[in-house]
Short mmCIF file of C-alpha atoms in Angstrom, two decimals:
data_model
loop_
_atom_site.label_atom_id
_atom_site.label_comp_id
_atom_site.label_asym_id
_atom_site.label_seq_id
_atom_site.Cartn_x
_atom_site.Cartn_y
_atom_site.Cartn_z
CA MET A 1486 -37.95 -32.76 47.89
CA ARG A 1487 -38.62 -34.66 44.67
CA LYS A 1488 -39.55 -31.38 42.97
CA LYS A 1489 -36.25 -29.78 44.07
CA HIS A 1490 -34.34 -32.82 42.83
CA GLY A 1491 -36.09 -32.60 39.48
CA ILE A 1492 -35.19 -28.92 39.11
CA ILE A 1493 -31.51 -29.66 39.86
CA MET A 1494 -31.45 -32.46 37.30
CA ALA A 1495 -33.04 -30.22 34.69
CA LEU A 1496 -30.42 -27.54 35.32
CA LEU A 1497 -27.62 -30.09 35.05
CA CYS A 1498 -29.08 -31.36 31.81
CA MET A 1499 -29.12 -27.83 30.41
CA LEU A 1500 -25.47 -27.29 31.43
CA VAL A 1501 -24.22 -30.35 29.60
CA PHE A 1502 -26.63 -30.16 26.69
CA VAL A 1503 -24.01 -29.09 24.14
CA LEU A 1504 -21.67 -31.95 25.00
CA THR A 1505 -24.09 -34.79 25.67
CA ALA A 1506 -27.32 -33.88 23.90
CA CYS A 1507 -28.95 -34.78 27.23
CA GLY A 1508 -30.58 -38.05 26.45
CA GLY A 1509 -31.57 -37.21 22.88
CA ASP A 1510 -30.12 -37.52 19.41
CA LYS A 1511 -29.09 -33.86 19.19
CA ALA A 1512 -25.34 -34.60 19.35
CA ALA A 1513 -25.54 -35.85 15.78
CA THR A 1514 -26.96 -32.59 14.46
CA ALA A 1515 -25.35 -29.24 13.76
CA PRO A 1516 -26.90 -25.96 14.91
CA ALA A 1517 -29.32 -24.68 12.27
CA GLU A 1518 -27.37 -21.46 11.79
CA LYS A 1519 -24.00 -23.18 11.32
CA ASP A 1520 -22.62 -22.45 7.83
CA THR A 1521 -18.85 -22.82 8.30
CA LEU A 1522 -16.89 -26.07 8.06
CA VAL A 1523 -13.78 -25.80 10.25
CA VAL A 1524 -10.95 -28.14 9.30
CA ALA A 1525 -7.76 -28.54 11.34
CA ASP A 1526 -4.43 -29.59 9.84
CA GLY A 1527 -0.99 -29.91 11.39
CA ALA A 1528 0.70 -27.15 9.37
CA SER A 1529 0.01 -24.15 7.18
CA PRO A 1530 0.16 -24.32 3.38
CA LYS A 1531 3.44 -23.26 1.83
CA THR A 1532 1.64 -21.56 -1.06
CA LEU A 1533 -1.66 -21.84 -2.92
CA ASP A 1534 0.02 -21.67 -6.33
CA PRO A 1535 -0.07 -25.23 -7.72
CA ARG A 1536 3.07 -24.57 -9.77
CA ALA A 1537 5.15 -23.55 -6.76
CA THR A 1538 5.01 -26.52 -4.40
CA ASN A 1539 4.32 -30.24 -4.20
CA ASP A 1540 3.55 -30.72 -0.50
CA ASN A 1541 0.51 -32.41 0.96
CA VAL A 1542 -0.61 -29.63 3.32
CA SER A 1543 -0.81 -27.10 0.49
CA ALA A 1544 -2.54 -29.62 -1.79
CA ARG A 1545 -5.29 -30.25 0.78
CA VAL A 1546 -6.36 -26.63 0.44
CA MET A 1547 -5.67 -26.27 -3.28
CA VAL A 1548 -7.97 -29.17 -4.27
CA GLN A 1549 -10.88 -27.13 -2.88
CA ILE A 1550 -9.96 -24.09 -5.01
CA TYR A 1551 -8.92 -25.67 -8.31
CA ASP A 1552 -9.98 -28.35 -10.75
CA THR A 1553 -7.91 -30.51 -13.10
CA LEU A 1554 -8.63 -31.77 -16.62
CA VAL A 1555 -9.37 -35.22 -15.25
CA GLU A 1556 -9.92 -36.44 -11.68
CA GLN A 1557 -9.35 -39.57 -9.64
CA ASP A 1558 -12.27 -40.87 -7.60
CA GLU A 1559 -11.92 -42.46 -4.14
CA ASN A 1560 -10.95 -45.72 -5.89
CA THR A 1561 -8.19 -43.91 -7.88
CA GLN A 1562 -10.13 -44.39 -11.12
CA ILE A 1563 -9.92 -41.62 -13.72
CA GLN A 1564 -13.09 -39.55 -14.17
CA PRO A 1565 -13.91 -36.47 -16.28
CA GLY A 1566 -13.01 -33.11 -14.75
CA LEU A 1567 -12.75 -29.84 -16.62
CA ALA A 1568 -12.44 -32.04 -19.69
CA GLU A 1569 -15.79 -33.69 -20.31
CA SER A 1570 -14.19 -36.15 -22.75
CA TRP A 1571 -10.91 -37.02 -24.44
CA GLU A 1572 -9.46 -39.37 -27.00
CA GLN A 1573 -6.05 -40.91 -27.53
CA VAL A 1574 -5.17 -39.96 -31.09
CA ASP A 1575 -1.89 -41.89 -31.12
CA ASP A 1576 0.75 -43.13 -28.67
CA VAL A 1577 1.88 -39.59 -27.82
CA THR A 1578 -1.22 -37.43 -28.46
CA THR A 1579 -4.35 -36.91 -26.37
CA VAL A 1580 -7.09 -34.44 -27.32
CA PHE A 1581 -9.22 -33.01 -24.50
CA HIS A 1582 -12.65 -31.43 -24.95
CA LEU A 1583 -13.39 -28.82 -22.28
CA ARG A 1584 -16.73 -28.14 -20.65
CA LYS A 1585 -18.30 -24.94 -21.92
CA GLY A 1586 -19.43 -22.18 -19.59
CA VAL A 1587 -17.12 -23.05 -16.68
CA LYS A 1588 -16.19 -19.87 -14.80
CA PHE A 1589 -13.08 -19.00 -12.83
CA HIS A 1590 -13.63 -17.27 -9.51
CA ASN A 1591 -12.81 -13.91 -11.10
CA GLY A 1592 -15.66 -14.34 -13.63
CA GLU A 1593 -13.44 -15.31 -16.58
CA GLU A 1594 -14.62 -18.28 -18.64
CA LEU A 1595 -12.34 -21.31 -18.78
CA LYS A 1596 -10.66 -21.51 -22.18
CA ALA A 1597 -8.13 -23.83 -23.79
CA SER A 1598 -5.58 -21.02 -23.52
CA ASP A 1599 -5.78 -21.31 -19.70
CA VAL A 1600 -5.07 -25.03 -19.94
CA LYS A 1601 -2.04 -24.40 -22.12
CA PHE A 1602 -0.81 -21.65 -19.80
CA SER A 1603 -1.22 -23.90 -16.73
CA LEU A 1604 0.51 -26.96 -18.15
CA ASP A 1605 3.32 -24.92 -19.70
CA ALA A 1606 3.89 -23.22 -16.33
CA MET A 1607 3.85 -26.58 -14.58
CA LYS A 1608 6.49 -27.86 -17.00
CA ALA A 1609 8.65 -24.77 -16.40
CA SER A 1610 8.54 -24.96 -12.61
CA PRO A 1611 11.40 -26.73 -10.74
CA GLN A 1612 8.90 -27.85 -8.10
CA THR A 1613 6.48 -29.57 -10.47
CA SER A 1614 8.20 -30.09 -13.84
CA GLU A 1615 9.16 -33.70 -13.23
CA ILE A 1616 5.50 -34.69 -12.81
CA ILE A 1617 4.85 -33.67 -16.40
CA GLU A 1618 8.44 -34.08 -17.69
CA PRO A 1619 7.47 -36.00 -20.88
CA LEU A 1620 5.23 -33.10 -22.00
CA LYS A 1621 6.40 -31.84 -25.38
CA GLU A 1622 3.69 -29.41 -26.43
CA VAL A 1623 0.20 -28.18 -25.58
CA VAL A 1624 -1.69 -27.02 -28.65
CA VAL A 1625 -4.88 -24.94 -28.55
CA LEU A 1626 -7.19 -26.22 -31.31
CA ASP A 1627 -10.05 -23.87 -30.40
CA ASP A 1628 -11.46 -22.26 -27.24
CA TYR A 1629 -12.70 -25.61 -25.90
CA THR A 1630 -10.28 -28.13 -27.40
CA VAL A 1631 -6.67 -28.70 -26.45
CA LYS A 1632 -4.12 -31.24 -27.66
CA VAL A 1633 -1.45 -32.62 -25.32
CA ILE A 1634 1.60 -34.12 -26.96
CA THR A 1635 4.35 -36.04 -25.12
CA GLU A 1636 7.92 -36.73 -26.19
CA TYR A 1637 7.30 -40.46 -26.07
CA PRO A 1638 4.47 -42.80 -25.04
CA PHE A 1639 3.73 -41.92 -21.41
CA ALA A 1640 1.65 -44.60 -19.74
CA PRO A 1641 0.47 -42.62 -16.68
CA ILE A 1642 -0.42 -39.39 -18.52
CA LEU A 1643 -4.02 -39.22 -17.24
CA ASN A 1644 -2.99 -40.03 -13.66
CA HIS A 1645 -0.43 -37.24 -13.73
CA LEU A 1646 -2.90 -34.74 -15.16
CA ALA A 1647 -5.14 -35.51 -12.17
CA HIS A 1648 -2.38 -34.43 -9.78
CA PRO A 1649 -3.05 -31.17 -7.85
CA ALA A 1650 0.05 -29.66 -9.45
CA ALA A 1651 -1.79 -29.93 -12.79
CA SER A 1652 -4.60 -27.69 -11.52
CA ILE A 1653 -5.85 -25.24 -14.12
CA VAL A 1654 -5.22 -21.59 -13.23
CA ASN A 1655 -6.56 -18.46 -14.89
CA GLU A 1656 -3.87 -16.84 -17.03
CA LYS A 1657 -5.21 -13.32 -16.49
CA ALA A 1658 -5.32 -13.72 -12.67
CA VAL A 1659 -1.78 -15.10 -12.52
CA LYS A 1660 -0.34 -12.31 -14.61
CA GLU A 1661 -2.19 -9.60 -12.67
CA ALA A 1662 -1.10 -10.92 -9.26
CA GLY A 1663 2.51 -11.59 -10.24
CA GLU A 1664 4.68 -12.92 -7.43
CA SER A 1665 1.83 -12.62 -4.92
CA TYR A 1666 -0.41 -15.07 -6.80
CA GLY A 1667 0.25 -17.86 -4.28
CA GLN A 1668 -1.54 -15.74 -1.66
CA HIS A 1669 -4.40 -14.77 -4.01
CA PRO A 1670 -5.35 -17.94 -5.92
CA VAL A 1671 -8.07 -18.08 -8.57
CA GLY A 1672 -9.45 -21.41 -9.71
CA THR A 1673 -12.68 -22.96 -10.96
CA GLY A 1674 -13.21 -25.20 -7.91
CA PRO A 1675 -16.06 -25.53 -5.41
CA TYR A 1676 -14.57 -22.97 -3.00
CA LYS A 1677 -13.20 -19.47 -3.62
CA PHE A 1678 -10.30 -17.93 -1.76
CA VAL A 1679 -11.19 -15.22 0.79
CA ASP A 1680 -8.31 -14.67 3.20
CA TRP A 1681 -5.07 -16.17 4.54
CA GLN A 1682 -3.88 -15.27 8.01
CA SER A 1683 -0.33 -16.59 7.93
CA GLY A 1684 0.34 -19.30 10.49
CA ASP A 1685 -3.31 -19.36 11.58
CA LYS A 1686 -5.98 -20.09 8.98
CA VAL A 1687 -7.09 -19.96 5.36
CA THR A 1688 -10.68 -18.89 4.73
CA LEU A 1689 -12.69 -19.95 1.66
CA GLU A 1690 -16.30 -19.48 0.57
CA ALA A 1691 -18.56 -21.56 -1.65
CA ASN A 1692 -18.44 -20.95 -5.41
CA GLU A 1693 -22.13 -20.48 -6.21
CA GLU A 1694 -21.41 -20.89 -9.95
CA TYR A 1695 -19.49 -24.15 -9.64
CA TYR A 1696 -20.10 -26.29 -12.70
CA LYS A 1697 -21.12 -29.33 -10.62
CA GLY A 1698 -23.49 -27.21 -8.51
CA ALA A 1699 -22.81 -25.22 -5.35
CA THR A 1700 -21.45 -27.20 -2.40
CA PRO A 1701 -23.84 -27.28 0.63
CA ILE A 1702 -21.59 -25.56 3.19
CA LYS A 1703 -21.06 -21.88 2.43
CA HIS A 1704 -17.81 -21.23 4.29
CA LEU A 1705 -14.65 -23.29 4.85
CA GLU A 1706 -11.81 -22.57 7.27
CA TYR A 1707 -8.48 -24.41 7.35
CA LYS A 1708 -6.84 -23.92 10.72
CA ASN A 1709 -3.19 -24.62 11.52
CA ILE A 1710 -3.12 -26.63 14.77
CA VAL A 1711 0.25 -28.34 15.07
CA GLU A 1712 -0.35 -30.58 18.07
CA ILE A 1713 -2.57 -33.61 17.49
CA THR A 1714 -3.89 -33.38 21.05
CA ASN A 1715 -5.05 -29.82 20.44
CA ARG A 1716 -6.83 -30.91 17.26
CA THR A 1717 -8.55 -33.62 19.27
CA ILE A 1718 -9.56 -31.18 22.00
CA GLY A 1719 -10.99 -28.92 19.29
CA LEU A 1720 -13.14 -31.83 18.11
CA GLU A 1721 -14.28 -32.57 21.66
CA THR A 1722 -15.27 -28.97 22.36
CA GLY A 1723 -16.98 -28.57 18.99
CA GLU A 1724 -14.61 -25.85 17.76
CA ILE A 1725 -13.33 -28.16 15.01
CA ASP A 1726 -15.55 -30.09 12.59
CA ILE A 1727 -12.89 -32.17 10.83
CA ALA A 1728 -9.33 -32.87 12.05
CA TYR A 1729 -6.69 -34.49 9.86
CA ASP A 1730 -3.91 -36.89 10.86
CA ILE A 1731 -5.24 -38.10 14.19
CA ASP A 1732 -2.79 -40.62 15.65
CA GLY A 1733 -1.94 -42.58 18.76
CA LEU A 1734 -3.99 -42.16 21.94
CA ASP A 1735 -5.89 -39.27 20.38
CA LYS A 1736 -7.26 -41.64 17.78
CA MET A 1737 -8.65 -43.81 20.57
CA LYS A 1738 -10.24 -40.76 22.21
CA VAL A 1739 -12.01 -39.84 18.98
CA ALA A 1740 -13.14 -43.42 18.33
CA GLU A 1741 -14.64 -43.70 21.83
CA ASP A 1742 -16.37 -40.31 21.83
CA PRO A 1743 -20.10 -40.74 21.06
CA LYS A 1744 -20.23 -37.29 19.42
CA LEU A 1745 -17.42 -38.05 16.96
CA ASN A 1746 -16.61 -40.32 14.04
CA LEU A 1747 -13.19 -41.71 13.10
CA VAL A 1748 -12.54 -42.48 9.44
CA GLU A 1749 -9.40 -44.55 8.90
CA ASP A 1750 -7.85 -46.23 5.88
CA LEU A 1751 -4.57 -47.14 4.25
CA THR A 1752 -3.23 -44.35 2.09
CA LEU A 1753 -0.90 -44.36 -0.89
CA SER A 1754 1.97 -43.03 1.23
CA MET A 1755 5.23 -44.23 2.74
CA THR A 1756 7.21 -42.77 5.66
CA TYR A 1757 10.98 -42.89 5.46
CA LEU A 1758 14.28 -41.91 7.07
CA GLY A 1759 16.29 -40.12 4.41
CA PHE A 1760 20.05 -39.73 4.19
CA ASN A 1761 21.80 -36.78 2.57
CA ILE A 1762 24.28 -38.90 0.66
CA LYS A 1763 26.22 -35.82 -0.47
CA LYS A 1764 27.42 -35.40 3.10
CA ALA A 1765 29.78 -37.59 5.12
CA PRO A 1766 29.32 -40.05 6.68
CA PHE A 1767 26.16 -40.79 4.70
CA ASP A 1768 28.06 -40.89 1.42
CA ASN A 1769 29.31 -44.26 2.69
CA LEU A 1770 26.92 -47.12 1.89
CA LYS A 1771 28.08 -49.15 4.90
CA VAL A 1772 27.05 -46.31 7.23
CA ARG A 1773 23.56 -46.26 5.69
CA GLN A 1774 23.35 -50.04 5.95
CA ALA A 1775 24.47 -49.92 9.59
CA ILE A 1776 21.66 -47.52 10.41
CA ALA A 1777 19.15 -49.73 8.59
CA TYR A 1778 20.28 -52.74 10.66
CA ALA A 1779 20.03 -50.69 13.86
CA ILE A 1780 16.34 -49.90 13.38
CA ASP A 1781 13.41 -52.01 14.53
CA GLN A 1782 10.21 -50.88 12.79
CA GLN A 1783 7.74 -52.56 15.15
CA PRO A 1784 8.21 -50.29 18.21
CA ILE A 1785 7.69 -47.31 15.91
CA ILE A 1786 4.46 -48.79 14.57
CA ASP A 1787 3.24 -49.81 18.04
CA THR A 1788 4.11 -46.54 19.77
CA ALA A 1789 3.84 -43.74 17.22
CA TYR A 1790 0.95 -45.26 15.27
CA GLN A 1791 -0.76 -47.47 17.87
CA GLY A 1792 -0.44 -50.35 15.40
CA ALA A 1793 -2.10 -48.49 12.51
CA ALA A 1794 0.70 -49.00 9.99
CA ALA A 1795 2.57 -51.78 8.21
CA PRO A 1796 6.37 -52.20 8.09
CA ALA A 1797 7.74 -50.94 4.78
CA ASN A 1798 10.11 -52.86 2.55
CA SER A 1799 9.91 -50.83 -0.64
CA ILE A 1800 9.64 -47.27 -1.84
CA ILE A 1801 6.02 -47.87 -2.95
CA GLY A 1802 3.34 -49.59 -0.91
CA PRO A 1803 1.38 -52.77 -1.63
CA ASN A 1804 -1.64 -50.82 -2.93
CA VAL A 1805 0.43 -49.19 -5.70
CA PHE A 1806 0.82 -50.95 -9.03
CA ALA A 1807 4.14 -52.84 -9.44
CA HIS A 1808 4.98 -52.97 -5.72
CA SER A 1809 7.67 -55.57 -5.04
CA ASP A 1810 9.29 -56.86 -1.86
CA LYS A 1811 12.08 -58.75 -3.59
CA GLY A 1812 14.77 -56.34 -2.44
CA ILE A 1813 17.00 -56.73 0.63
CA LYS A 1814 14.95 -57.01 3.80
CA TYR A 1815 16.61 -55.05 6.59
CA HIS A 1816 15.87 -56.16 10.14
CA GLN A 1817 17.40 -55.11 13.42
CA ASP A 1818 20.81 -56.74 13.90
CA ILE A 1819 22.91 -54.64 16.28
CA GLU A 1820 26.11 -56.68 15.93
CA LYS A 1821 25.96 -56.56 12.16
CA ALA A 1822 25.34 -52.80 12.33
CA LYS A 1823 28.41 -52.31 14.56
CA ILE A 1824 30.60 -54.34 12.21
CA LEU A 1825 29.44 -52.28 9.21
CA LEU A 1826 30.17 -49.03 11.09
CA ALA A 1827 33.65 -50.23 11.98
CA GLU A 1828 34.32 -51.23 8.36
CA ALA A 1829 33.25 -47.75 7.31
CA GLY A 1830 35.78 -46.21 9.71
CA TYR A 1831 33.35 -45.28 12.50
CA LYS A 1832 34.09 -47.92 15.13
CA ASP A 1833 33.17 -45.51 17.91
CA GLY A 1834 30.14 -44.13 16.11
CA PHE A 1835 29.55 -40.46 15.31
CA LYS A 1836 27.29 -37.50 16.03
CA THR A 1837 24.59 -36.38 13.60
CA GLU A 1838 21.16 -34.76 13.31
CA ILE A 1839 17.69 -36.01 12.43
CA TRP A 1840 15.54 -33.26 10.94
CA ILE A 1841 11.77 -33.34 11.39
CA ASN A 1842 9.02 -30.83 10.81
CA ASP A 1843 6.78 -29.79 13.71
CA ASN A 1844 4.71 -32.96 13.54
CA PRO A 1845 4.19 -34.88 16.82
CA THR A 1846 4.09 -38.29 15.12
CA ARG A 1847 7.37 -37.68 13.34
CA ARG A 1848 8.82 -36.49 16.63
CA ASP A 1849 7.80 -39.82 18.20
CA ILE A 1850 9.42 -41.70 15.31
CA ALA A 1851 12.60 -39.65 15.67
CA VAL A 1852 12.82 -40.27 19.41
CA ILE A 1853 12.56 -44.05 18.91
CA VAL A 1854 15.10 -44.03 16.06
CA GLN A 1855 17.39 -41.82 18.19
CA ASP A 1856 17.26 -44.39 21.00
CA GLN A 1857 17.88 -47.31 18.65
CA LEU A 1858 20.88 -45.62 17.03
CA LYS A 1859 22.48 -45.11 20.44
CA GLN A 1860 22.92 -48.88 20.57
CA ILE A 1861 25.50 -48.67 17.77
CA GLY A 1862 27.20 -45.50 19.02
CA VAL A 1863 25.41 -43.01 16.77
CA GLU A 1864 24.28 -39.94 18.70
CA ALA A 1865 21.52 -38.23 16.74
CA GLU A 1866 20.21 -34.84 17.83
CA ILE A 1867 16.60 -34.18 16.81
CA LYS A 1868 16.11 -30.81 15.11
CA THR A 1869 12.53 -29.57 14.65
CA LEU A 1870 11.66 -27.00 11.98
CA GLU A 1871 8.49 -25.23 10.86
CA TRP A 1872 7.04 -26.88 7.74
CA GLY A 1873 8.10 -24.25 5.21
CA ALA A 1874 11.61 -23.94 6.68
CA TYR A 1875 11.88 -27.75 6.75
CA LEU A 1876 11.00 -28.05 3.05
CA ASP A 1877 13.36 -25.23 2.08
CA GLY A 1878 16.25 -26.58 4.17
CA THR A 1879 15.99 -30.15 2.91
CA ALA A 1880 15.63 -28.87 -0.66
CA ARG A 1881 18.95 -27.00 -0.25
CA GLY A 1882 20.62 -30.02 1.33
CA ASP A 1883 21.34 -28.39 4.70
CA HIS A 1884 20.36 -31.57 6.56
CA GLN A 1885 22.07 -34.87 7.37
CA MET A 1886 19.20 -37.28 8.11
CA PHE A 1887 15.51 -36.44 7.90
CA ILE A 1888 12.10 -38.05 8.38
CA LEU A 1889 9.47 -37.41 5.74
CA GLY A 1890 6.65 -39.10 3.87
CA TRP A 1891 5.78 -39.43 0.21
CA GLY A 1892 2.36 -40.17 -1.20
CA THR A 1893 2.00 -41.90 -4.55
CA VAL A 1894 -0.99 -39.69 -5.19
CA THR A 1895 -1.37 -40.80 -8.81
CA ALA A 1896 -1.41 -44.50 -7.73
CA ASP A 1897 1.25 -45.08 -10.40
CA PRO A 1898 4.85 -46.16 -9.60
CA ASP A 1899 6.32 -43.51 -11.89
CA TYR A 1900 5.21 -40.81 -9.48
CA GLY A 1901 5.86 -42.89 -6.37
CA ILE A 1902 9.49 -43.58 -7.26
CA ASN A 1903 10.66 -41.01 -9.79
CA ASN A 1904 10.44 -37.84 -7.71
CA LEU A 1905 12.30 -39.38 -4.78
CA VAL A 1906 15.31 -40.83 -6.61
CA ASN A 1907 15.71 -39.37 -10.10
CA THR A 1908 18.88 -37.33 -10.63
CA LYS A 1909 16.71 -34.63 -12.23
CA THR A 1910 14.56 -34.22 -9.11
CA MET A 1911 17.27 -33.41 -6.58
CA GLY A 1912 16.06 -30.88 -4.04
CA ALA A 1913 12.60 -29.29 -4.02
CA ALA A 1914 11.12 -31.68 -6.58
CA GLY A 1915 11.42 -34.56 -4.09
CA ASN A 1916 14.90 -36.13 -4.16
CA ARG A 1917 16.07 -34.73 -0.82
CA SER A 1918 18.54 -37.59 -0.42
CA PHE A 1919 20.45 -36.20 -3.44
CA TYR A 1920 20.72 -39.72 -4.80
CA SER A 1921 21.93 -40.30 -8.35
CA ASN A 1922 22.25 -43.62 -10.17
CA PRO A 1923 22.37 -43.55 -14.00
CA LYS A 1924 20.99 -47.10 -14.15
CA VAL A 1925 17.96 -46.13 -12.06
CA ASP A 1926 17.46 -43.01 -14.19
CA GLU A 1927 17.50 -45.17 -17.31
CA LEU A 1928 15.01 -47.67 -15.88
CA LEU A 1929 12.69 -44.88 -14.74
CA GLN A 1930 12.65 -43.54 -18.28
CA LYS A 1931 11.85 -46.99 -19.66
CA GLY A 1932 9.13 -47.53 -17.08
CA ARG A 1933 7.21 -44.40 -17.88
CA ALA A 1934 7.41 -45.03 -21.65
CA GLU A 1935 6.40 -48.71 -21.50
CA ILE A 1936 2.72 -49.29 -22.29
CA ASN A 1937 2.59 -53.05 -21.59
CA PRO A 1938 1.60 -53.52 -17.89
CA GLU A 1939 3.66 -56.68 -17.32
CA ALA A 1940 6.76 -55.17 -18.88
CA ARG A 1941 6.29 -52.03 -16.75
CA LYS A 1942 5.95 -54.16 -13.63
CA ALA A 1943 9.26 -55.92 -14.33
CA ILE A 1944 11.05 -52.59 -14.82
CA TYR A 1945 9.81 -51.13 -11.55
CA GLU A 1946 10.59 -54.33 -9.70
CA GLU A 1947 14.23 -54.05 -10.83
CA ILE A 1948 14.31 -50.43 -9.64
CA GLN A 1949 13.02 -51.40 -6.20
CA VAL A 1950 15.69 -54.08 -5.83
CA ILE A 1951 18.46 -51.61 -6.75
CA LEU A 1952 17.17 -49.00 -4.31
CA GLN A 1953 17.29 -51.47 -1.44
CA GLU A 1954 20.90 -52.16 -2.34
CA ASP A 1955 21.89 -48.48 -2.68
CA LEU A 1956 19.77 -47.41 0.31
CA PRO A 1957 19.37 -43.65 -0.28
CA MET A 1958 16.61 -43.86 2.31
CA TYR A 1959 15.34 -46.34 4.85
CA TYR A 1960 11.65 -47.13 4.39
CA ILE A 1961 10.02 -47.17 7.82
CA LEU A 1962 6.33 -47.88 7.33
CA TYR A 1963 3.16 -47.59 5.27
CA PRO A 1964 0.77 -45.61 7.47
CA GLN A 1965 -2.93 -45.71 7.81
CA LYS A 1966 -4.35 -42.22 8.12
CA ALA A 1967 -7.18 -41.26 10.42
CA VAL A 1968 -9.55 -38.32 10.16
CA GLY A 1969 -11.71 -37.30 13.12
CA MET A 1970 -14.98 -35.45 12.63
CA GLN A 1971 -18.24 -34.47 14.23
CA LYS A 1972 -21.03 -36.97 13.68
CA PHE A 1973 -23.15 -34.28 12.09
CA VAL A 1974 -20.62 -33.99 9.23
CA GLN A 1975 -21.98 -35.96 6.30
CA GLY A 1976 -20.68 -36.91 2.88
CA PHE A 1977 -16.95 -37.00 3.70
CA LYS A 1978 -15.03 -39.31 1.36
CA PHE A 1979 -11.60 -40.55 2.41
CA ASP A 1980 -9.08 -39.87 -0.34
CA PRO A 1981 -6.31 -42.51 -0.52
CA ALA A 1982 -4.05 -39.76 -1.89
CA ASP A 1983 -4.72 -37.96 1.43
CA HIS A 1984 -6.01 -34.75 -0.16
CA HIS A 1985 -9.67 -35.12 0.93
CA ARG A 1986 -11.82 -33.06 -1.39
CA LEU A 1987 -14.66 -31.52 0.62
CA TYR A 1988 -17.09 -30.81 -2.21
CA GLY A 1989 -20.50 -32.22 -1.25
CA VAL A 1990 -19.79 -32.40 2.50
CA SER A 1991 -22.80 -31.17 4.47
CA PHE A 1992 -24.12 -30.78 8.01
CA LYS A 1993 -27.01 -32.73 9.45
CA ALA A 1994 -29.03 -29.76 10.67
CA GLU A 1995 -31.44 -29.59 13.59
#
């Protein structure tokens, strides 16, 4: 009888071996033959052309394919990239010295002409021009030396050149591919493009000639899995190695699973409810103020984020230079909100829409905001769009209200504020509220040209106070972001800009 019992137990152990490692340490190791890192995100990239978009989902893939002149490390400190060194010649001139022998994925050697082509194209693109707006001229001094000249002293120049939109592309590859380049990218990065199955996955392979040395994992797949729960299930079954943007109860599941790790930290981002102030009734400040006084941030944080966020009170978060909370502090006050609505001519409220992309967390936020707005007579229908359609529609101004996030990926307030509120950036460049204030535009220009840190801080503090008064958007929260992964995934570094470069990530093999 004991023998029979032992056989049954052995069979059971074999059946659950993959999930439990059956009493050993095998759950922390990857199969010896595994050579593909499978990463799940909540949407598909819009394009893989760094000049053609400035969205986070696309950037997460592009940072694996491309390099920039300089890079930011996990502490947002500037490090050498394709430029091994540089010097500031004067207040408006920086000379960069390129690494020699760096190869693009098509075999072409990186030259200064590619740098000039890339930065000139970035400056010419409506989607990315504002990031490098002060750029006056890029001068090729020789094949490995390039001079960058700005119109005026530009304090965050190095931070902006580390942005994914400043990725260096191969001029020959871009010209050969033409309009299809975004589906056939060529960079110098640790992974080369292989295939893109629209709506499903992007496949990359290791660049064996990468200048830093080949990355350990030979293949990389980015899968589009919209629902967080499905990304979590993929982790649990072993189909997914890394899953981005794990929230709510799913985060708890990952944290409690002995086979998985949860990496969580505060990012450089802010989540907001935007108003299209070109459309009635949101062209009326009192309507925007009424909505701000109708919202209670804490239920959103507790429910949609399971507490893993902080209430926002400014367009940039506390971990971004020059953050200030001296502006108006909006808190839920239903009676005050009703009075403001009545003064605006909407005593009985009105009907409107809240646009979201197909993101479950943003859907949860929208549902809570929808319920809170009902208390002041505002009936808001939630409209969900696919990521690309959402970006296109809000860039055109088809929306009324919308929920979106913005990451200050350069860790500098110029980027964190400018793209969202500058008159020049209306639409695809970031200002989807279509806000325009000449005073703010003037201060933004002063802020980016000011070299003295304390003087810059004072300028950006004034901007933040004005924005809380004008209220082109209601700042909801500063989120923590969580990434779930198999325990056998090693070397992952959380990027506060939320782009997560995967160079150097490896598997703990059997």
